[in-house]
């Protein structure tokens, strides 16, 4: 194996570097995709009760709703400085966390009740 690498390096050093970078990125994104898939297919992470520590993206992933449904429910276009959690969003809007969670749950229910989304989530 080492002799193969030495021959590759001697014949084409730039191509060897490109190959190494491509293989490294493939492994990185493969592991990332696999761990994400394992996490989000675990029934313990599906439709989790909404809590203040969660980010809008986490809620959207757990409840399987599009990002724009969450952004519309929270009435934000785009987070300013990193992903805010729901407790900080509620504080910034001047509402209680329970009120914000109720708005999110209503938006999720409305999204799931839409005729074109019923088959994705099974019987309600």
CSV table of N, CA, C and O in Angstrom, one decimal:
chain,number,residue,atom,x,y,z
A,1,UNK,N,0.8,-1.2,0.0
A,1,UNK,CA,0.0,0.0,0.0
A,1,UNK,C,0.9,1.3,0.0
A,1,UNK,O,0.6,2.2,-0.7
A,2,UNK,N,1.9,1.2,0.8
A,2,UNK,CA,2.8,2.4,0.9
A,2,UNK,C,3.5,2.6,-0.4
A,2,UNK,O,3.7,3.8,-0.8
A,3,UNK,N,3.9,1.5,-1.0
A,3,UNK,CA,4.6,1.7,-2.3
A,3,UNK,C,3.7,2.2,-3.4
A,3,UNK,O,4.1,3.0,-4.2
A,4,UNK,N,2.4,1.9,-3.3
A,4,UNK,CA,1.4,2.5,-4.3
A,4,UNK,C,1.3,4.0,-4.1
A,4,UNK,O,1.3,4.7,-5.1
A,5,UNK,N,1.3,4.4,-2.9
A,5,UNK,CA,1.2,5.8,-2.6
A,5,UNK,C,2.4,6.6,-3.0
A,5,UNK,O,2.4,7.7,-3.6
A,6,UNK,N,3.6,5.9,-2.8
A,6,UNK,CA,4.8,6.6,-3.3
A,6,UNK,C,4.9,6.7,-4.8
A,6,UNK,O,5.3,7.7,-5.3
A,7,UNK,N,4.4,5.6,-5.5
A,7,UNK,CA,4.4,5.7,-7.0
A,7,UNK,C,3.4,6.8,-7.4
A,7,UNK,O,3.7,7.5,-8.4
A,8,UNK,N,2.2,6.8,-6.8
A,8,UNK,CA,1.2,7.9,-7.1
A,8,UNK,C,1.8,9.3,-6.9
A,8,UNK,O,1.6,10.1,-7.8
A,9,UNK,N,2.5,9.4,-5.8
A,9,UNK,CA,3.1,10.8,-5.5
A,9,UNK,C,4.1,11.1,-6.5
A,9,UNK,O,4.2,12.3,-7.0
A,10,UNK,N,5.0,10.2,-6.9
A,10,UNK,CA,6.0,10.4,-7.8
A,10,UNK,C,5.5,10.7,-9.2
A,10,UNK,O,6.0,11.6,-9.9
A,11,UNK,N,4.4,10.0,-9.6
A,11,UNK,CA,3.8,10.2,-10.9
A,11,UNK,C,3.0,11.5,-11.0
A,11,UNK,O,3.0,12.2,-12.0
A,12,UNK,N,2.2,11.8,-10.0
A,12,UNK,CA,1.3,12.9,-10.1
A,12,UNK,C,1.0,13.5,-8.7
A,12,UNK,O,0.0,13.1,-8.0
A,13,UNK,N,1.9,14.3,-8.1
A,13,UNK,CA,1.6,14.8,-6.7
A,13,UNK,C,0.4,15.6,-6.6
A,13,UNK,O,-0.3,15.5,-5.5
A,14,UNK,N,0.0,16.4,-7.5
A,14,UNK,CA,-1.2,17.3,-7.4
A,14,UNK,C,-2.4,16.4,-7.4
A,14,UNK,O,-3.3,16.5,-6.6
A,15,UNK,N,-2.5,15.4,-8.3
A,15,UNK,CA,-3.6,14.5,-8.4
A,15,UNK,C,-3.7,13.7,-7.1
A,15,UNK,O,-4.8,13.4,-6.7
A,16,UNK,N,-2.6,13.3,-6.5
A,16,UNK,CA,-2.6,12.5,-5.3
A,16,UNK,C,-3.2,13.4,-4.2
A,16,UNK,O,-4.0,12.9,-3.4
A,17,UNK,N,-2.8,14.6,-4.1
A,17,UNK,CA,-3.4,15.5,-3.1
A,17,UNK,C,-4.9,15.7,-3.3
A,17,UNK,O,-5.7,15.6,-2.3
A,18,UNK,N,-5.3,15.9,-4.5
A,18,UNK,CA,-6.7,16.0,-4.8
A,18,UNK,C,-7.5,14.8,-4.4
A,18,UNK,O,-8.6,14.8,-3.9
A,19,UNK,N,-6.9,13.6,-4.8
A,19,UNK,CA,-7.6,12.3,-4.4
A,19,UNK,C,-7.7,12.2,-2.9
A,19,UNK,O,-8.7,11.8,-2.4
A,20,UNK,N,-6.6,12.5,-2.2
A,20,UNK,CA,-6.6,12.4,-0.7
A,20,UNK,C,-7.7,13.4,-0.1
A,20,UNK,O,-8.5,13.0,0.8
A,21,UNK,N,-7.8,14.6,-0.6
A,21,UNK,CA,-8.8,15.5,-0.1
A,21,UNK,C,-10.2,15.0,-0.4
A,21,UNK,O,-11.1,15.1,0.4
A,22,UNK,N,-10.4,14.5,-1.6
A,22,UNK,CA,-11.7,14.0,-2.0
A,22,UNK,C,-12.1,12.8,-1.2
A,22,UNK,O,-13.3,12.7,-0.7
A,23,UNK,N,-11.2,11.9,-0.9
A,23,UNK,CA,-11.5,10.8,-0.1
A,23,UNK,C,-11.8,11.2,1.4
A,23,UNK,O,-12.7,10.7,2.0
A,24,UNK,N,-11.0,12.2,1.9
A,24,UNK,CA,-11.3,12.7,3.2
A,24,UNK,C,-12.6,13.3,3.3
A,24,UNK,O,-13.4,13.1,4.3
A,25,UNK,N,-13.0,14.1,2.4
A,25,UNK,CA,-14.3,14.8,2.4
A,25,UNK,C,-15.4,13.8,2.2
A,25,UNK,O,-16.5,13.9,2.9
A,26,UNK,N,-15.2,12.7,1.4
A,26,UNK,CA,-16.2,11.7,1.3
A,26,UNK,C,-16.5,11.0,2.6
A,26,UNK,O,-17.6,10.7,3.0
A,27,UNK,N,-15.4,10.6,3.3
A,27,UNK,CA,-15.5,10.0,4.6
A,27,UNK,C,-16.2,10.9,5.6
A,27,UNK,O,-17.2,10.5,6.3
A,28,UNK,N,-15.8,12.2,5.6
A,28,UNK,CA,-16.4,13.1,6.6
A,28,UNK,C,-17.9,13.2,6.3
A,28,UNK,O,-18.7,13.1,7.3
A,29,UNK,N,-18.3,13.5,5.1
A,29,UNK,CA,-19.8,13.7,4.8
A,29,UNK,C,-20.5,12.4,4.9
A,29,UNK,O,-21.7,12.4,5.2
A,30,UNK,N,-19.9,11.3,4.6
A,30,UNK,CA,-20.6,10.0,4.8
A,30,UNK,C,-20.9,9.7,6.2
A,30,UNK,O,-22.0,9.3,6.6
A,31,UNK,N,-19.9,10.0,7.1
A,31,UNK,CA,-20.1,9.8,8.5
A,31,UNK,C,-21.2,10.7,9.0
A,31,UNK,O,-22.1,10.3,9.8
A,32,UNK,N,-21.1,12.0,8.6
A,32,UNK,CA,-22.1,13.0,9.0
A,32,UNK,C,-23.5,12.6,8.6
A,32,UNK,O,-24.4,12.7,9.4
A,33,UNK,N,-23.6,12.2,7.4
A,33,UNK,CA,-25.0,11.8,6.9
A,33,UNK,C,-25.5,10.5,7.6
A,33,UNK,O,-26.7,10.5,8.0
A,34,UNK,N,-24.6,9.6,7.9
A,34,UNK,CA,-25.0,8.3,8.6
A,34,UNK,C,-25.4,8.6,10.0
A,34,UNK,O,-26.5,8.1,10.4
A,35,UNK,N,-24.7,9.4,10.7
A,35,UNK,CA,-25.0,9.8,12.1
A,35,UNK,C,-26.3,10.6,12.2
A,35,UNK,O,-27.2,10.3,13.0
A,36,UNK,N,-26.5,11.5,11.2
A,36,UNK,CA,-27.8,12.2,11.2
A,36,UNK,C,-28.9,11.3,10.9
A,36,UNK,O,-30.0,11.4,11.5
A,37,UNK,N,-28.8,10.4,10.0
A,37,UNK,CA,-29.9,9.5,9.6
A,37,UNK,C,-30.2,8.6,10.8
A,37,UNK,O,-31.4,8.4,11.1
A,38,UNK,N,-29.2,8.1,11.5
A,38,UNK,CA,-29.4,7.2,12.7
A,38,UNK,C,-30.2,8.0,13.8
A,38,UNK,O,-31.1,7.6,14.4
A,39,UNK,N,-29.7,9.3,14.0
A,39,UNK,CA,-30.4,10.1,15.0
A,39,UNK,C,-31.8,10.4,14.7
A,39,UNK,O,-32.7,10.2,15.6
A,40,UNK,N,-32.1,10.8,13.5
A,40,UNK,CA,-33.5,11.2,13.2
A,40,UNK,C,-34.4,10.1,12.8
A,40,UNK,O,-35.6,10.3,12.7
A,41,UNK,N,-33.9,8.9,12.7
A,41,UNK,CA,-34.8,7.7,12.5
A,41,UNK,C,-35.1,7.0,13.8
A,41,UNK,O,-36.0,6.2,13.9
A,42,UNK,N,-34.5,7.4,14.9
A,42,UNK,CA,-34.8,6.9,16.2
A,42,UNK,C,-36.1,7.4,16.7
A,42,UNK,O,-36.3,8.6,16.7
A,43,UNK,N,-37.1,6.5,17.0
A,43,UNK,CA,-38.4,7.0,17.4
A,43,UNK,C,-38.4,8.0,18.6
A,43,UNK,O,-39.3,8.8,18.8
A,44,UNK,N,-37.4,7.9,19.4
A,44,UNK,CA,-37.3,8.8,20.6
A,44,UNK,C,-37.1,10.3,20.2
A,44,UNK,O,-37.4,11.2,20.9
A,45,UNK,N,-36.7,10.5,18.9
A,45,UNK,CA,-36.4,11.9,18.5
A,45,UNK,C,-37.5,12.4,17.5
A,45,UNK,O,-37.4,13.5,17.0
A,46,UNK,N,-38.5,11.6,17.3
A,46,UNK,CA,-39.6,12.0,16.4
A,46,UNK,C,-40.8,12.5,17.2
A,46,UNK,O,-41.2,11.9,18.2
A,47,UNK,N,-41.2,13.7,16.8
A,47,UNK,CA,-42.3,14.4,17.5
A,47,UNK,C,-42.1,14.6,19.0
A,47,UNK,O,-42.9,14.4,19.8
A,48,UNK,N,-40.9,15.0,19.3
A,48,UNK,CA,-40.5,15.3,20.7
A,48,UNK,C,-41.3,16.4,21.3
A,48,UNK,O,-41.6,17.4,20.5
A,49,UNK,N,-41.7,16.4,22.5
A,49,UNK,CA,-42.3,17.6,23.1
A,49,UNK,C,-41.4,18.8,23.0
A,49,UNK,O,-40.2,18.7,23.2
A,50,UNK,N,-42.0,19.9,22.6
A,50,UNK,CA,-41.2,21.1,22.3
A,50,UNK,C,-40.8,21.8,23.6
A,50,UNK,O,-41.7,22.0,24.5
A,51,UNK,N,-39.5,22.1,23.7
A,51,UNK,CA,-39.0,22.7,24.9
A,51,UNK,C,-38.2,23.9,24.6
A,51,UNK,O,-37.8,24.1,23.4
A,52,UNK,N,-37.9,24.7,25.6
A,52,UNK,CA,-37.2,26.0,25.3
A,52,UNK,C,-35.7,25.8,24.8
A,52,UNK,O,-35.2,26.7,24.2
A,53,UNK,N,-35.1,24.7,25.1
A,53,UNK,CA,-33.7,24.6,24.7
A,53,UNK,C,-33.6,24.3,23.2
A,53,UNK,O,-32.5,24.4,22.6
A,54,UNK,N,-34.7,23.9,22.6
A,54,UNK,CA,-34.6,23.4,21.1
A,54,UNK,C,-34.5,24.7,20.2
A,54,UNK,O,-35.0,25.7,20.5
A,55,UNK,N,-33.8,24.4,19.1
A,55,UNK,CA,-33.7,25.5,18.1
A,55,UNK,C,-34.9,25.2,17.1
A,55,UNK,O,-35.4,24.1,17.0
A,56,UNK,N,-35.2,26.3,16.3
A,56,UNK,CA,-36.3,26.1,15.3
A,56,UNK,C,-36.0,24.9,14.3
A,56,UNK,O,-36.8,24.1,14.0
A,57,UNK,N,-34.7,24.8,14.0
A,57,UNK,CA,-34.3,23.7,13.0
A,57,UNK,C,-34.5,22.3,13.7
A,57,UNK,O,-35.0,21.4,13.1
A,58,UNK,N,-34.2,22.2,15.0
A,58,UNK,CA,-34.4,20.9,15.7
A,58,UNK,C,-35.9,20.6,15.7
A,58,UNK,O,-36.2,19.4,15.5
A,59,UNK,N,-36.7,21.5,16.0
A,59,UNK,CA,-38.2,21.3,16.1
A,59,UNK,C,-38.7,20.9,14.7
A,59,UNK,O,-39.4,19.9,14.5
A,60,UNK,N,-38.2,21.6,13.6
A,60,UNK,CA,-38.6,21.3,12.3
A,60,UNK,C,-38.2,19.8,11.9
A,60,UNK,O,-38.9,19.1,11.3
A,61,UNK,N,-37.0,19.4,12.3
A,61,UNK,CA,-36.5,18.1,12.0
A,61,UNK,C,-37.3,17.1,12.8
A,61,UNK,O,-37.7,16.0,12.2
A,62,UNK,N,-37.5,17.3,14.0
A,62,UNK,CA,-38.2,16.3,14.9
A,62,UNK,C,-39.7,16.2,14.4
A,62,UNK,O,-40.2,15.0,14.4
A,63,UNK,N,-40.3,17.2,14.1
A,63,UNK,CA,-41.7,17.2,13.7
A,63,UNK,C,-41.9,17.0,12.2
A,63,UNK,O,-43.1,17.0,11.7
A,64,UNK,N,-40.9,17.0,11.4
A,64,UNK,CA,-40.9,16.7,10.0
A,64,UNK,C,-41.8,17.8,9.3
A,64,UNK,O,-42.7,17.5,8.6
A,65,UNK,N,-41.4,19.0,9.5
A,65,UNK,CA,-42.1,20.1,8.8
A,65,UNK,C,-41.0,21.0,8.1
A,65,UNK,O,-39.9,21.0,8.5
A,66,UNK,N,-41.4,21.6,7.0
A,66,UNK,CA,-40.5,22.4,6.3
A,66,UNK,C,-40.0,23.6,7.1
A,66,UNK,O,-40.7,24.1,8.0
A,67,UNK,N,-38.8,24.1,6.7
A,67,UNK,CA,-38.2,25.2,7.5
A,67,UNK,C,-39.1,26.4,7.4
A,67,UNK,O,-39.2,27.2,8.4
A,68,UNK,N,-39.8,26.7,6.3
A,68,UNK,CA,-40.6,27.9,6.2
A,68,UNK,C,-41.8,27.9,7.1
A,68,UNK,O,-42.3,28.9,7.5
A,69,UNK,N,-42.3,26.7,7.4
A,69,UNK,CA,-43.4,26.6,8.4
A,69,UNK,C,-42.9,27.1,9.7
A,69,UNK,O,-43.6,27.8,10.4
A,70,UNK,N,-41.7,26.7,10.1
A,70,UNK,CA,-41.2,27.1,11.4
A,70,UNK,C,-40.9,28.6,11.4
A,70,UNK,O,-41.2,29.3,12.4
A,71,UNK,N,-40.3,29.1,10.3
A,71,UNK,CA,-40.0,30.5,10.3
A,71,UNK,C,-41.3,31.4,10.3
A,71,UNK,O,-41.3,32.4,10.9
A,72,UNK,N,-42.3,30.9,9.6
A,72,UNK,CA,-43.6,31.7,9.6
A,72,UNK,C,-44.2,31.6,11.0
A,72,UNK,O,-44.8,32.6,11.5
A,73,UNK,N,-44.2,30.5,11.7
A,73,UNK,CA,-44.7,30.4,13.0
A,73,UNK,C,-44.0,31.3,14.0
A,73,UNK,O,-44.6,31.8,14.9
A,74,UNK,N,-42.7,31.4,13.8
A,74,UNK,CA,-41.9,32.2,14.7
A,74,UNK,C,-41.8,33.7,14.3
A,74,UNK,O,-41.3,34.5,15.0
A,75,UNK,N,-42.3,33.9,13.1
A,75,UNK,CA,-42.3,35.3,12.5
A,75,UNK,C,-40.9,35.9,12.5
A,75,UNK,O,-40.6,37.0,12.8
A,76,UNK,N,-40.0,35.0,12.0
A,76,UNK,CA,-38.6,35.5,11.7
A,76,UNK,C,-38.2,35.1,10.3
A,76,UNK,O,-38.6,34.1,9.8
A,77,UNK,N,-37.4,36.0,9.7
A,77,UNK,CA,-36.9,35.7,8.4
A,77,UNK,C,-35.7,34.8,8.4
A,77,UNK,O,-35.6,33.9,7.7
A,78,UNK,N,-34.8,35.2,9.3
A,78,UNK,CA,-33.5,34.5,9.3
A,78,UNK,C,-32.8,34.8,10.6
A,78,UNK,O,-32.8,36.0,11.1
A,79,UNK,N,-32.3,33.8,11.3
A,79,UNK,CA,-31.6,34.1,12.6
A,79,UNK,C,-30.4,35.1,12.4
A,79,UNK,O,-29.7,34.9,11.4
A,80,UNK,N,-30.3,36.0,13.3
A,80,UNK,CA,-29.2,37.0,13.2
A,80,UNK,C,-27.8,36.4,13.5
A,80,UNK,O,-26.9,36.5,12.7
A,81,UNK,N,-27.7,35.9,14.7
A,81,UNK,CA,-26.3,35.5,15.2
A,81,UNK,C,-26.4,34.0,15.7
A,81,UNK,O,-26.4,33.8,16.8
A,82,UNK,N,-26.4,33.1,14.7
A,82,UNK,CA,-26.4,31.7,15.1
A,82,UNK,C,-27.8,31.2,15.4
A,82,UNK,O,-28.8,32.0,15.4
A,83,UNK,N,-28.0,30.0,15.6
A,83,UNK,CA,-29.3,29.4,15.8
A,83,UNK,C,-29.8,29.7,17.2
A,83,UNK,O,-29.2,29.2,18.2
A,84,UNK,N,-30.8,30.5,17.4
A,84,UNK,CA,-31.3,30.8,18.7
A,84,UNK,C,-32.2,29.7,19.2
A,84,UNK,O,-32.9,29.0,18.4
A,85,UNK,N,-32.3,29.5,20.5
A,85,UNK,CA,-33.2,28.5,21.0
A,85,UNK,C,-34.6,29.2,21.2
A,85,UNK,O,-34.7,30.4,21.1
A,86,UNK,N,-35.6,28.4,21.5
A,86,UNK,CA,-36.9,28.9,21.6
A,86,UNK,C,-37.1,29.9,22.8
A,86,UNK,O,-37.9,30.8,22.7
A,87,UNK,N,-36.4,29.6,23.8
A,87,UNK,CA,-36.5,30.4,25.0
A,87,UNK,C,-36.0,31.9,24.7
A,87,UNK,O,-36.7,32.8,25.1
A,88,UNK,N,-34.9,31.9,24.0
A,88,UNK,CA,-34.4,33.3,23.6
A,88,UNK,C,-35.3,34.0,22.6
A,88,UNK,O,-35.5,35.2,22.7
A,89,UNK,N,-35.9,33.2,21.7
A,89,UNK,CA,-36.8,33.8,20.7
A,89,UNK,C,-38.0,34.3,21.4
A,89,UNK,O,-38.5,35.4,21.1
A,90,UNK,N,-38.6,33.6,22.4
A,90,UNK,CA,-39.7,34.1,23.1
A,90,UNK,C,-39.4,35.3,23.9
A,90,UNK,O,-40.2,36.3,23.9
A,91,UNK,N,-38.2,35.4,24.5
A,91,UNK,CA,-37.8,36.5,25.3
A,91,UNK,C,-37.7,37.7,24.3
A,91,UNK,O,-38.1,38.9,24.7
A,92,UNK,N,-37.1,37.5,23.2
A,92,UNK,CA,-36.9,38.6,22.2
A,92,UNK,C,-38.2,39.2,21.7
A,92,UNK,O,-38.4,40.4,21.4
A,93,UNK,N,-39.2,38.3,21.6
A,93,UNK,CA,-40.5,38.7,21.1
A,93,UNK,C,-41.4,39.2,22.2
A,93,UNK,O,-42.5,39.8,22.0
A,94,UNK,N,-41.0,39.0,23.5
A,94,UNK,CA,-41.8,39.5,24.6
A,94,UNK,C,-43.0,38.7,24.9
A,94,UNK,O,-44.0,39.2,25.4
A,95,UNK,N,-42.9,37.4,24.6
A,95,UNK,CA,-44.0,36.5,24.9
A,95,UNK,C,-43.5,35.4,25.8
A,95,UNK,O,-42.3,35.2,25.9
A,96,UNK,N,-44.4,34.6,26.4
A,96,UNK,CA,-43.9,33.5,27.3
A,96,UNK,C,-43.5,32.4,26.4
A,96,UNK,O,-44.0,32.3,25.2
A,97,UNK,N,-42.7,31.5,26.9
A,97,UNK,CA,-42.3,30.3,26.2
A,97,UNK,C,-43.5,29.4,25.8
A,97,UNK,O,-43.6,28.9,24.7
A,98,UNK,N,-44.4,29.3,26.8
A,98,UNK,CA,-45.6,28.5,26.5
A,98,UNK,C,-46.4,29.0,25.4
A,98,UNK,O,-47.0,28.3,24.6
A,99,UNK,N,-46.5,30.4,25.3
A,99,UNK,CA,-47.3,31.0,24.2
A,99,UNK,C,-46.6,30.7,22.9
A,99,UNK,O,-47.3,30.4,21.9
A,100,UNK,N,-45.3,30.8,22.8
A,100,UNK,CA,-44.5,30.5,21.6
A,100,UNK,C,-44.7,29.1,21.2
A,100,UNK,O,-44.9,28.8,20.0
A,101,UNK,N,-44.6,28.2,22.2
A,101,UNK,CA,-44.7,26.8,21.9
A,101,UNK,C,-46.1,26.5,21.3
A,101,UNK,O,-46.3,25.7,20.4
A,102,UNK,N,-47.2,27.1,21.9
A,102,UNK,CA,-48.5,27.0,21.4
A,102,UNK,C,-48.7,27.4,20.0
A,102,UNK,O,-49.3,26.8,19.1
A,103,UNK,N,-48.0,28.5,19.6
A,103,UNK,CA,-48.0,29.0,18.2
A,103,UNK,C,-47.3,28.0,17.3
A,103,UNK,O,-47.8,27.7,16.2
A,104,UNK,N,-46.2,27.5,17.7
A,104,UNK,CA,-45.5,26.5,16.9
A,104,UNK,C,-46.4,25.2,16.7
A,104,UNK,O,-46.5,24.7,15.6
A,105,UNK,N,-47.0,24.8,17.8
A,105,UNK,CA,-47.8,23.6,17.7
A,105,UNK,C,-49.0,23.8,16.8
A,105,UNK,O,-49.4,22.9,16.0
A,106,UNK,N,-49.6,25.0,16.8
A,106,UNK,CA,-50.7,25.3,16.0
A,106,UNK,C,-50.3,25.3,14.5
A,106,UNK,O,-51.0,24.8,13.6
A,107,UNK,N,-49.1,25.9,14.2
A,107,UNK,CA,-48.5,25.9,12.9
A,107,UNK,C,-48.3,24.5,12.4
A,107,UNK,O,-48.5,24.1,11.2
A,108,UNK,N,-47.7,23.6,13.2
A,108,UNK,CA,-47.4,22.2,12.8
A,108,UNK,C,-48.7,21.5,12.6
A,108,UNK,O,-48.9,20.8,11.6
A,109,UNK,N,-49.7,21.7,13.4
A,109,UNK,CA,-51.0,21.1,13.2
A,109,UNK,C,-51.7,21.5,11.9
A,109,UNK,O,-52.2,20.7,11.2
A,110,UNK,N,-51.6,22.8,11.6
A,110,UNK,CA,-52.2,23.4,10.4
A,110,UNK,C,-51.4,22.8,9.2
A,110,UNK,O,-52.1,22.4,8.2
A,111,UNK,N,-50.1,22.7,9.3
A,111,UNK,CA,-49.3,22.1,8.2
A,111,UNK,C,-49.7,20.6,7.9
A,111,UNK,O,-49.9,20.2,6.8
A,112,UNK,N,-49.8,19.9,9.0
A,112,UNK,CA,-50.2,18.5,8.9
A,112,UNK,C,-51.6,18.2,8.5
A,112,UNK,O,-51.9,17.2,7.9
A,113,UNK,N,-52.5,19.2,8.8
A,113,UNK,CA,-53.9,19.0,8.4
A,113,UNK,C,-54.1,19.4,6.9
A,113,UNK,O,-55.2,19.0,6.4
A,114,UNK,N,-53.2,20.0,6.3
A,114,UNK,CA,-53.3,20.3,4.8
A,114,UNK,C,-53.5,19.0,4.0
A,114,UNK,O,-52.8,18.1,4.3
A,115,UNK,N,-54.4,19.0,3.1
A,115,UNK,CA,-54.7,17.8,2.3
A,115,UNK,C,-53.4,17.2,1.7
A,115,UNK,O,-53.3,15.9,1.6
A,116,UNK,N,-52.5,18.0,1.2
A,116,UNK,CA,-51.3,17.4,0.5
A,116,UNK,C,-50.3,16.9,1.5
A,116,UNK,O,-49.3,16.2,1.1
A,117,UNK,N,-50.5,17.0,2.8
A,117,UNK,CA,-49.5,16.5,3.8
A,117,UNK,C,-50.1,15.4,4.7
A,117,UNK,O,-49.3,14.8,5.5
A,118,UNK,N,-51.3,15.0,4.5
A,118,UNK,CA,-51.9,14.0,5.3
A,118,UNK,C,-51.2,12.6,5.1
A,118,UNK,O,-51.0,11.9,6.1
A,119,UNK,N,-50.9,12.3,3.9
A,119,UNK,CA,-50.3,11.0,3.7
A,119,UNK,C,-48.9,10.8,4.3
A,119,UNK,O,-48.4,9.7,4.5
A,120,UNK,N,-48.2,11.9,4.5
A,120,UNK,CA,-46.8,11.9,5.0
A,120,UNK,C,-46.8,11.5,6.5
A,120,UNK,O,-45.8,11.0,7.0
A,121,UNK,N,-47.8,11.9,7.3
A,121,UNK,CA,-47.8,11.7,8.7
A,121,UNK,C,-48.7,10.7,9.2
A,121,UNK,O,-48.9,10.6,10.5
A,122,UNK,N,-49.4,10.0,8.4
A,122,UNK,CA,-50.3,9.0,8.9
A,122,UNK,C,-51.6,9.6,9.5
A,122,UNK,O,-51.8,10.8,9.4
A,123,UNK,N,-52.4,8.7,10.1
A,123,UNK,CA,-53.6,9.2,10.7
A,123,UNK,C,-53.3,10.1,11.9
A,123,UNK,O,-52.4,9.9,12.7
A,124,UNK,N,-54.1,11.2,12.0
A,124,UNK,CA,-53.9,12.1,13.1
A,124,UNK,C,-54.9,11.9,14.2
A,124,UNK,O,-55.9,11.5,14.2
